[in-house]
Tab-separated table of C-alpha atoms in Angstrom:
chain	number	residue	atom	x	y	z
L	1	MET	CA	77.415	276.124	-13.436
L	2	ARG	CA	78.016	273.579	-10.914
L	3	GLN	CA	74.506	271.908	-11.103
L	4	ARG	CA	74.578	271.686	-15.124
L	5	VAL	CA	75.195	268.755	-16.739
L	6	SER	CA	79.066	268.199	-18.204
L	7	LYS	CA	78.901	268.139	-21.877
L	8	THR	CA	80.929	265.966	-24.079
L	9	ALA	CA	83.874	267.310	-25.486
L	10	SER	CA	84.250	265.078	-28.826
L	11	GLN	CA	84.662	268.814	-30.598
L	12	ARG	CA	87.154	271.446	-29.302
L	13	GLY	CA	87.086	275.091	-31.073
L	14	SER	CA	90.146	277.087	-30.705
L	15	ALA	CA	91.693	278.169	-27.439
L	16	ARG	CA	92.188	281.876	-26.813
L	17	GLU	CA	94.619	283.602	-24.548
L	18	ARG	CA	94.653	287.246	-23.574
L	19	CYS	CA	96.917	289.236	-21.368
L	20	SER	CA	96.945	293.071	-20.462
L	21	GLY	CA	98.348	295.447	-17.742
L	22	ALA	CA	101.791	296.390	-16.665
L	23	GLY	CA	104.522	295.359	-19.315
L	24	TYR	CA	101.913	294.206	-21.785
L	25	ASN	CA	102.782	293.854	-25.140
L	26	PRO	CA	100.127	293.158	-27.941
L	27	SER	CA	102.473	291.874	-30.481
L	28	GLU	CA	103.713	289.564	-27.790
L	29	ALA	CA	100.167	288.307	-26.218
L	30	PRO	CA	100.023	284.574	-26.373
L	31	HIS	CA	96.984	284.497	-29.315
L	32	LEU	CA	97.664	280.874	-29.665
L	33	HIS	CA	96.319	277.623	-30.584
L	34	LEU	CA	97.839	275.003	-28.117
L	35	ASN	CA	98.120	271.448	-29.332
L	36	VAL	CA	96.724	269.996	-25.837
L	37	ALA	CA	93.198	269.195	-27.824
L	38	GLY	CA	95.028	267.488	-30.307
L	39	ARG	CA	97.166	265.325	-27.461
L	40	LEU	CA	93.618	264.625	-26.124
L	41	ALA	CA	91.853	263.717	-29.136
L	42	ILE	CA	94.932	261.086	-29.801
L	43	ALA	CA	94.445	259.835	-25.934
L	44	ASP	CA	90.727	259.233	-26.806
L	45	PRO	CA	90.431	257.667	-30.408
L	46	ILE	CA	87.317	257.761	-31.955
L	47	LYS	CA	84.935	254.711	-31.458
L	48	LEU	CA	82.794	253.358	-34.219
L	49	GLU	CA	79.385	252.613	-33.163
L	50	ASN	CA	77.768	249.037	-33.654
L	51	PRO	CA	75.452	249.335	-36.894
L	52	TRP	CA	72.706	247.536	-35.565
L	53	ARG	CA	72.527	250.513	-33.044
L	54	THR	CA	72.656	253.212	-35.971
L	55	THR	CA	70.592	251.472	-38.554
L	56	PRO	CA	66.343	251.278	-38.351
L	57	ARG	CA	64.977	248.029	-37.268
L	58	ARG	CA	63.056	247.932	-40.402
L	59	THR	CA	66.195	248.054	-42.649
L	60	SER	CA	67.863	245.729	-40.454
L	61	ILE	CA	65.072	242.810	-40.698
L	62	ILE	CA	64.999	243.565	-44.485
L	63	PHE	CA	68.546	243.420	-44.961
L	64	LEU	CA	68.828	239.942	-43.157
L	65	LEU	CA	65.471	238.494	-44.725
L	66	ALA	CA	67.311	239.521	-48.313
L	67	VAL	CA	70.685	237.607	-47.140
L	68	PHE	CA	68.756	234.535	-45.862
L	69	PHE	CA	66.452	234.098	-49.358
L	70	VAL	CA	69.890	234.656	-51.610
L	71	PHE	CA	71.590	231.835	-49.426
L	72	ALA	CA	68.474	229.553	-49.244
L	73	SER	CA	68.681	229.393	-52.918
L	74	ILE	CA	71.864	227.656	-52.524
L	75	GLY	CA	70.215	224.912	-50.522
L	76	ILE	CA	67.566	224.927	-53.771
L	77	ALA	CA	70.385	224.449	-55.863
L	78	ASN	CA	71.971	221.493	-54.255
L	79	ASP	CA	68.643	219.618	-54.763
L	80	VAL	CA	69.020	220.544	-58.390
L	81	ILE	CA	72.524	218.961	-58.232
L	82	ASP	CA	71.234	215.916	-56.510
L	83	MET	CA	68.397	215.603	-58.910
L	84	GLY	CA	65.694	215.728	-56.181
L	85	ARG	CA	67.158	212.446	-54.937
L	86	PRO	CA	67.170	213.774	-50.830
L	87	PRO	CA	64.335	213.227	-49.261
L	88	ILE	CA	61.959	216.184	-48.832
L	89	PRO	CA	62.656	216.449	-44.938
L	90	ARG	CA	66.161	216.811	-45.459
L	91	PHE	CA	65.842	219.227	-48.626
L	92	ALA	CA	63.548	221.444	-46.368
L	93	PHE	CA	65.885	221.671	-43.590
L	94	LEU	CA	69.059	222.246	-45.516
L	95	VAL	CA	67.331	224.849	-47.576
L	96	VAL	CA	66.441	226.680	-44.162
L	97	LEU	CA	69.703	226.022	-42.161
L	98	THR	CA	71.824	227.292	-45.460
L	99	GLY	CA	69.815	230.726	-45.068
L	100	LEU	CA	70.254	230.953	-41.253
L	101	PHE	CA	73.483	230.015	-40.975
L	102	ALA	CA	74.131	232.884	-43.753
L	103	VAL	CA	72.415	235.088	-41.780
L	104	CYS	CA	74.547	234.239	-38.291
L	105	TYR	CA	77.754	235.239	-40.499
L	106	ALA	CA	76.312	238.436	-41.453
L	107	VAL	CA	75.459	239.540	-38.202
L	108	SER	CA	78.911	238.360	-36.634
L	109	GLY	CA	80.526	239.952	-39.508
L	110	ILE	CA	78.826	243.216	-39.094
L	111	THR	CA	79.231	242.981	-35.168
L	112	LEU	CA	82.468	241.726	-34.864
L	113	ARG	CA	84.236	243.367	-37.694
L	114	LYS	CA	88.067	242.276	-37.651
L	115	LYS	CA	87.283	239.580	-34.826
L	116	PHE	CA	85.098	237.933	-37.285
L	117	TRP	CA	86.689	234.992	-37.162
L	118	LYS	CA	86.031	234.108	-33.267
L	119	ALA	CA	82.506	233.357	-34.763
L	120	PHE	CA	83.329	232.181	-38.385
L	121	PHE	CA	84.888	228.772	-37.053
L	122	PRO	CA	82.542	228.122	-34.367
L	123	LEU	CA	79.609	228.677	-36.634
L	124	LEU	CA	81.551	226.650	-39.670
L	125	ALA	CA	81.882	223.969	-37.383
L	126	VAL	CA	78.305	223.823	-36.197
L	127	GLN	CA	77.048	224.092	-39.767
L	128	VAL	CA	79.030	221.263	-41.139
L	129	LEU	CA	78.067	219.035	-37.958
L	130	SER	CA	74.652	219.900	-38.847
L	131	MET	CA	74.503	218.981	-42.467
L	132	GLY	CA	76.181	215.791	-41.714
L	133	ALA	CA	73.531	214.831	-39.252
L	134	LEU	CA	70.980	215.553	-41.747
L	135	SER	CA	72.482	213.206	-43.958
L	136	ASN	CA	72.363	210.667	-41.403
L	137	LEU	CA	69.167	211.285	-40.078
L	138	TYR	CA	67.749	211.598	-44.064
L	139	PRO	CA	69.865	209.244	-46.038
L	140	ASP	CA	69.599	209.096	-49.689
L	141	PRO	CA	67.325	206.510	-51.433
L	142	PRO	CA	69.272	204.008	-53.335
L	143	SER	CA	69.809	204.997	-56.795
L	144	LEU	CA	67.791	203.851	-59.874
L	145	LYS	CA	69.476	202.822	-62.891
L	146	GLU	CA	66.214	203.398	-64.893
L	147	LEU	CA	62.809	205.560	-63.897
L	148	ASP	CA	59.388	204.356	-64.478
L	149	ARG	CA	56.610	206.799	-65.947
L	150	ASP	CA	55.647	207.812	-62.005
L	151	GLN	CA	59.356	208.255	-61.197
L	152	THR	CA	60.192	210.487	-63.986
L	153	THR	CA	56.761	212.419	-63.150
L	154	ARG	CA	57.814	213.010	-59.617
L	155	LEU	CA	61.039	213.934	-60.863
L	156	HIS	CA	59.878	216.809	-63.170
L	157	ASN	CA	57.592	217.949	-60.753
L	158	ARG	CA	60.766	218.142	-58.163
L	159	MET	CA	62.992	219.997	-60.648
L	160	THR	CA	60.024	222.521	-61.708
L	161	PHE	CA	59.478	223.066	-57.484
L	162	ASP	CA	63.098	223.641	-57.015
L	163	GLY	CA	63.094	225.823	-60.169
L	164	VAL	CA	60.359	228.047	-59.095
L	165	ALA	CA	61.883	228.400	-55.585
L	166	GLU	CA	65.099	229.269	-56.914
L	167	ILE	CA	63.390	232.158	-58.631
L	168	VAL	CA	60.997	233.013	-55.731
L	169	ALA	CA	63.919	232.881	-53.300
L	170	VAL	CA	66.678	234.902	-55.672
L	171	THR	CA	63.795	237.943	-56.632
L	172	LEU	CA	63.021	238.448	-52.829
L	173	GLY	CA	66.827	238.510	-51.800
L	174	TYR	CA	67.225	241.153	-54.782
L	175	VAL	CA	64.150	242.996	-53.924
L	176	GLY	CA	65.109	243.021	-50.387
L	177	PHE	CA	68.817	244.416	-51.304
L	178	VAL	CA	67.676	247.004	-53.447
L	179	SER	CA	64.841	248.007	-50.656
L	180	VAL	CA	67.836	248.535	-48.117
L	181	SER	CA	69.841	250.459	-50.806
L	182	VAL	CA	67.431	252.595	-51.675
L	183	SER	CA	66.091	253.513	-47.808
L	184	GLU	CA	69.800	253.696	-46.753
L	185	ALA	CA	70.589	256.068	-49.896
L	186	ARG	CA	67.701	258.414	-48.546
L	187	ARG	CA	68.440	258.198	-44.911
L	188	HIS	CA	72.215	259.222	-45.931
L	189	ALA	CA	70.883	261.827	-48.164
L	190	ARG	CA	68.627	263.427	-45.270
L	191	ALA	CA	71.750	263.040	-42.480
L	192	GLN	CA	73.527	264.842	-45.226
L	193	VAL	CA	71.130	267.484	-45.487
L	194	GLU	CA	71.309	267.800	-41.715
L	195	LYS	CA	74.689	267.980	-41.599
L	196	ALA	CA	74.750	270.934	-44.032
L	197	ALA	CA	72.152	272.656	-41.727
L	198	LEU	CA	74.206	272.052	-38.705
L	199	GLU	CA	77.367	273.527	-40.333
L	200	ASN	CA	75.237	276.709	-41.444
L	201	GLU	CA	74.227	276.848	-37.704
L	202	MET	CA	77.523	276.461	-36.581
L	203	THR	CA	78.989	279.181	-38.882
L	204	ALA	CA	76.410	281.522	-38.064
L	205	ALA	CA	77.175	280.737	-34.122
L	206	ARG	CA	80.610	281.112	-34.912
L	207	GLU	CA	80.006	284.411	-36.167
L	208	VAL	CA	77.859	284.911	-33.127
L	209	GLN	CA	80.876	283.841	-30.872
L	210	ARG	CA	82.931	286.767	-31.726
L	211	VAL	CA	81.244	288.863	-29.156
L	212	MET	CA	81.876	286.153	-26.375
L	213	VAL	CA	85.234	286.587	-26.039
L	214	PRO	CA	87.191	290.016	-26.599
L	215	GLU	CA	89.772	290.165	-29.748
L	216	VAL	CA	91.979	292.658	-27.195
L	217	ILE	CA	91.831	292.868	-23.339
L	218	PRO	CA	92.471	296.594	-22.598
L	219	PRO	CA	94.987	297.558	-20.137
L	220	ILE	CA	93.998	298.863	-16.345
L	221	SER	CA	96.517	301.028	-14.734
L	222	GLY	CA	97.948	299.133	-11.630
L	223	TYR	CA	96.694	295.796	-12.846
L	224	ALA	CA	97.892	292.858	-14.849
L	225	ILE	CA	95.122	290.980	-16.735
L	226	GLU	CA	95.151	287.190	-17.879
L	227	SER	CA	92.561	285.664	-19.799
L	228	VAL	CA	92.371	282.005	-21.177
L	229	TYR	CA	89.273	280.794	-22.913
L	230	ARG	CA	89.238	276.963	-24.221
L	231	PRO	CA	85.841	275.779	-25.836
L	232	ALA	CA	84.827	272.475	-25.303
L	233	ALA	CA	82.777	272.103	-28.182
L	234	GLU	CA	82.839	274.197	-31.542
L	235	VAL	CA	80.725	277.037	-30.093
L	236	GLY	CA	80.478	276.887	-26.375
L	237	GLY	CA	78.343	278.882	-23.302
L	238	ASP	CA	81.148	280.262	-21.335
L	239	PHE	CA	81.787	284.173	-22.336
L	240	PHE	CA	83.779	287.199	-20.598
L	241	GLN	CA	83.906	291.074	-21.311
L	242	VAL	CA	86.352	293.737	-20.132
L	243	ILE	CA	84.572	296.826	-20.554
L	244	PRO	CA	86.432	300.449	-19.618
L	245	LEU	CA	83.603	302.552	-18.031
L	246	PRO	CA	83.548	306.359	-18.113
L	247	SER	CA	84.836	306.940	-14.796
L	248	GLY	CA	87.870	305.628	-15.514
L	249	ARG	CA	87.172	302.024	-13.505
L	250	THR	CA	86.785	298.844	-15.403
L	251	LEU	CA	84.084	295.896	-15.593
L	252	VAL	CA	85.394	292.644	-15.962
L	253	VAL	CA	82.544	290.217	-16.583
L	254	ILE	CA	82.597	286.271	-16.639
L	255	GLY	CA	79.620	283.961	-17.529
L	256	ASP	CA	78.413	280.656	-18.439
L	257	VAL	CA	75.420	280.250	-20.519
L	258	SER	CA	73.448	276.748	-20.512
L	259	GLY	CA	73.635	274.503	-23.381
L	260	LYS	CA	75.720	274.801	-26.523
L	261	GLY	CA	75.693	275.702	-30.215
L	262	LEU	CA	73.691	278.541	-31.801
L	263	ARG	CA	71.147	278.827	-28.967
L	264	ALA	CA	73.750	279.444	-26.582
L	265	ALA	CA	75.474	281.762	-28.742
L	266	MET	CA	72.509	283.956	-29.296
L	267	ILE	CA	71.691	284.118	-25.475
L	268	VAL	CA	75.429	285.383	-25.164
L	269	SER	CA	75.113	287.775	-27.893
L	270	MET	CA	71.538	289.038	-26.139
L	271	ILE	CA	73.488	289.440	-22.663
L	272	VAL	CA	76.745	291.354	-24.075
L	273	GLY	CA	74.381	293.848	-25.668
L	274	MET	CA	72.248	294.249	-22.546
L	275	LEU	CA	75.526	294.570	-20.839
L	276	ARG	CA	76.634	297.301	-23.007
L	277	ALA	CA	73.743	299.167	-23.009
L	278	VAL	CA	72.995	298.971	-19.228
L	279	VAL	CA	76.560	300.414	-18.178
L	280	SER	CA	76.044	303.459	-19.915
L	281	PHE	CA	73.674	304.430	-17.248
L	282	THR	CA	74.818	302.551	-14.012
L	283	GLU	CA	78.351	301.316	-12.724
L	284	GLU	CA	76.863	298.969	-9.975
L	285	PRO	CA	77.269	295.349	-10.694
L	286	ALA	CA	74.091	294.602	-8.718
L	287	ALA	CA	72.174	296.999	-10.510
L	288	ILE	CA	73.493	295.943	-13.851
L	289	LEU	CA	72.791	292.402	-13.310
L	290	ALA	CA	69.262	292.951	-11.965
L	291	GLU	CA	68.727	295.225	-15.091
L	292	ILE	CA	70.454	292.213	-17.542
L	293	ASN	CA	68.071	289.372	-15.666
L	294	ARG	CA	65.146	291.674	-16.331
L	295	ARG	CA	65.655	292.077	-19.794
L	296	LEU	CA	66.860	288.479	-20.279
L	297	CYS	CA	63.576	286.964	-18.658
L	298	GLY	CA	61.368	285.000	-21.033
L	299	LYS	CA	63.619	285.135	-23.988
L	300	THR	CA	65.771	282.558	-23.300
L	301	HIS	CA	63.567	279.608	-24.253
L	302	GLY	CA	64.606	277.871	-21.063
L	303	GLY	CA	68.203	278.449	-21.253
L	304	PHE	CA	69.563	280.721	-18.491
L	305	ALA	CA	73.072	281.811	-17.572
L	306	THR	CA	75.580	282.602	-14.417
L	307	CYS	CA	77.443	285.818	-14.632
L	308	LEU	CA	80.026	287.728	-12.351
L	309	ILE	CA	80.877	291.206	-12.518
L	310	VAL	CA	83.932	292.838	-11.065
L	311	ARG	CA	84.270	296.380	-10.814
L	312	VAL	CA	88.288	297.160	-10.822
L	313	GLU	CA	88.877	300.357	-9.163
L	314	GLU	CA	91.956	302.449	-8.262
L	315	GLN	CA	93.996	301.340	-5.172
L	316	GLY	CA	93.255	297.797	-5.403
L	317	ARG	CA	89.610	297.933	-4.634
L	318	LEU	CA	87.126	295.415	-6.402
L	319	THR	CA	83.204	295.716	-6.217
L	320	VAL	CA	81.752	292.134	-7.053
L	321	GLY	CA	78.077	291.291	-8.262
L	322	ASN	CA	77.245	287.448	-8.703
L	323	ALA	CA	74.345	285.676	-10.571
L	324	GLY	CA	74.955	282.017	-9.633
L	325	HIS	CA	78.331	282.035	-10.785
L	326	LEU	CA	81.551	280.584	-8.873
L	327	PRO	CA	83.101	283.101	-6.665
L	328	PRO	CA	86.039	284.522	-7.225
L	329	TYR	CA	89.267	283.210	-5.599
L	330	ILE	CA	91.941	285.740	-3.896
L	331	ASN	CA	95.541	284.409	-3.683
L	332	GLY	CA	93.825	280.737	-3.713
L	333	THR	CA	91.078	281.468	-1.240
L	334	GLU	CA	87.583	281.535	-2.514
L	335	ILE	CA	85.775	284.576	-1.182
L	336	PRO	CA	82.049	283.464	-0.098
L	337	PHE	CA	78.898	284.570	-1.246
L	338	ALA	CA	75.363	284.406	-0.477
L	339	GLY	CA	73.471	282.360	-3.169
L	340	SER	CA	71.526	283.949	-6.053
L	341	MET	CA	69.320	283.040	-8.897
L	342	PRO	CA	71.298	282.967	-12.245
L	343	LEU	CA	70.278	285.134	-15.221
L	344	GLY	CA	66.837	284.805	-16.926
L	345	VAL	CA	64.906	282.489	-14.321
L	346	LEU	CA	63.085	285.065	-12.038
L	347	GLU	CA	62.456	288.752	-13.175
L	348	ASP	CA	62.443	289.629	-9.831
L	349	ALA	CA	65.645	288.426	-8.593
L	350	SER	CA	67.878	290.774	-6.498
L	351	TYR	CA	71.117	290.786	-6.441
L	352	GLU	CA	74.170	291.737	-3.676
L	353	GLN	CA	77.519	293.120	-4.371
L	354	SER	CA	80.623	293.003	-1.919
L	355	ARG	CA	84.017	295.373	-1.928
L	356	ILE	CA	87.270	293.095	-1.871
L	357	GLU	CA	90.397	295.093	-0.920
L	358	MET	CA	93.628	293.916	-2.968
L	359	HIS	CA	97.313	294.711	-1.757
L	360	VAL	CA	99.978	294.882	-3.994
L	361	GLY	CA	100.982	291.435	-5.243
L	362	ASP	CA	97.425	290.199	-4.414
L	363	GLU	CA	95.634	288.036	-7.268
L	364	ALA	CA	92.043	287.579	-8.182
L	365	VAL	CA	90.993	284.754	-10.146
L	366	LEU	CA	87.415	284.100	-11.994
L	367	VAL	CA	86.592	280.420	-13.319
L	368	THR	CA	84.282	278.720	-15.043
L	369	ASP	CA	82.694	275.526	-13.753
L	370	GLY	CA	84.376	273.470	-16.597
L	371	VAL	CA	87.585	273.811	-14.749
L	372	ALA	CA	86.714	272.047	-11.431
L	373	GLU	CA	84.502	269.406	-13.561
L	374	ALA	CA	87.348	268.449	-15.823
L	375	GLN	CA	87.177	264.612	-15.482
L	376	ASN	CA	90.030	262.166	-16.745
L	377	GLU	CA	88.649	258.549	-18.121
L	378	GLN	CA	88.513	257.009	-14.507
L	379	HIS	CA	85.522	259.576	-14.224
L	380	VAL	CA	87.774	261.215	-11.458
L	381	LEU	CA	87.041	265.409	-11.244
L	382	LEU	CA	89.855	267.785	-11.118
L	383	GLY	CA	87.897	269.613	-8.203
L	384	PHE	CA	87.564	272.350	-6.530
L	385	PRO	CA	90.376	271.729	-3.794
L	386	ARG	CA	92.765	271.188	-6.835
L	387	VAL	CA	92.077	274.371	-8.577
L	388	GLU	CA	92.715	276.179	-4.986
L	389	SER	CA	95.681	274.275	-4.249
L	390	LEU	CA	97.106	275.342	-7.818
L	391	LEU	CA	96.023	279.008	-7.323
L	392	ARG	CA	97.165	279.125	-3.596
L	393	GLU	CA	100.810	277.918	-5.226
L	394	GLY	CA	100.620	281.115	-7.981
L	395	ALA	CA	99.728	278.994	-10.867
L	396	SER	CA	98.762	281.581	-14.021
L	397	ALA	CA	95.314	281.642	-15.639
L	398	ARG	CA	96.899	279.775	-18.291
L	399	HIS	CA	98.576	277.045	-16.663
L	400	VAL	CA	95.218	276.449	-14.585
L	401	ALA	CA	93.508	276.050	-17.925
L	402	GLU	CA	96.378	273.569	-18.890
L	403	VAL	CA	95.870	271.291	-15.985
L	404	ALA	CA	92.082	271.077	-16.345
L	405	GLN	CA	92.511	270.613	-20.098
L	406	LEU	CA	94.948	267.703	-19.728
L	407	HIS	CA	93.222	266.130	-16.832
L	408	GLY	CA	90.088	265.865	-19.370
L	409	GLN	CA	88.210	268.580	-20.577
L	410	ALA	CA	84.586	267.921	-20.393
L	411	ASP	CA	83.184	271.428	-20.579
L	412	ASP	CA	84.291	275.175	-21.419
L	413	LEU	CA	87.105	276.366	-19.524
L	414	THR	CA	87.318	280.007	-18.788
L	415	VAL	CA	90.122	281.666	-16.279
L	416	ILE	CA	90.701	285.102	-15.950
L	417	SER	CA	93.403	286.502	-13.320
L	418	ILE	CA	93.505	290.130	-12.163
L	419	ALA	CA	96.666	290.817	-10.429
L	420	ARG	CA	97.364	294.254	-8.596
L	421	ALA	CA	100.887	295.266	-10.010
L	422	SER	CA	101.168	298.742	-8.438
């Protein structure tokens, strides 16, 4: 529906195309998977998210603290190597700066990845200059050839402090890394459980999806029908049905359910089931829509559906009922319809129907909003004027769908053409 926000097309399901009518041979019907989606996928490579955005803040902080303490121990080790000779202020600054620079290296490495060198060399230069400045600001005291008792005691205390500090720093760093490992392992396990649940949901949705799109389009005497269905996600909200009626006429139904996944598939399943039940006692498109709407209200959990029903009759007559869907096109010209509510919104909504006369060679085309809402990388929509232009030029349903998909598919695409052959 036009007012609905376009959905992402990171995952594309299989394309389905069906034909029927004069000269139709089921063995030659284009039931194929076009590689257009593959070309689109190549043109739009997967972008890795910044780990700092996906990792919990608490985990990130613990990780950086662990890095700080592990590398701060190097500053403490330097004091041991120098036998405690550096002045205490220089020793303290050295320990803190060593840990802080290690944190900076870690952050820039994880954030920049292959471009880490852009931050490494400036950081290294600043680190070297900082250490040199500390040495100049707090120079080493003169070397002593012999130590008196007090100096020996101070050295012993300094080495003891360094040893304890080293143990504490390494222990804190180790505990931090273990904590991060455990929390990330648990998060990964939860993600795997959620992924499995999602896969189970999508498997169930695929089973339900079988009722969305008919496997075989029944032939209609005097007409040729072509249908193309390209889901933007593994399970989409578009659906259509072609239902032969007891009177010999045929209903062509196209619709779009809000949302994706199992919930959308279940709403479609309800609509299709209701549709097949209602046509057993009425063949009037407006009455069918009103009855489906009455039954659907209160069962969609906030969802809704647009729907267009075309009753194909002999002698080129079409009777059309619309529930908030895009109007049909005849030879590229949109047939105006009064505004109407989608299904599942207001229980007492009423619907109108109109009659259209088609001549031999005329073509009626039904589409979902995903065709006009195809959007390229510059966020430019394909637009309704472009769709109308294609139809006026005599483009087939398959060609219209391909143009929209190559432009940049952002939603499900469904195109159905009904051409009067005789």
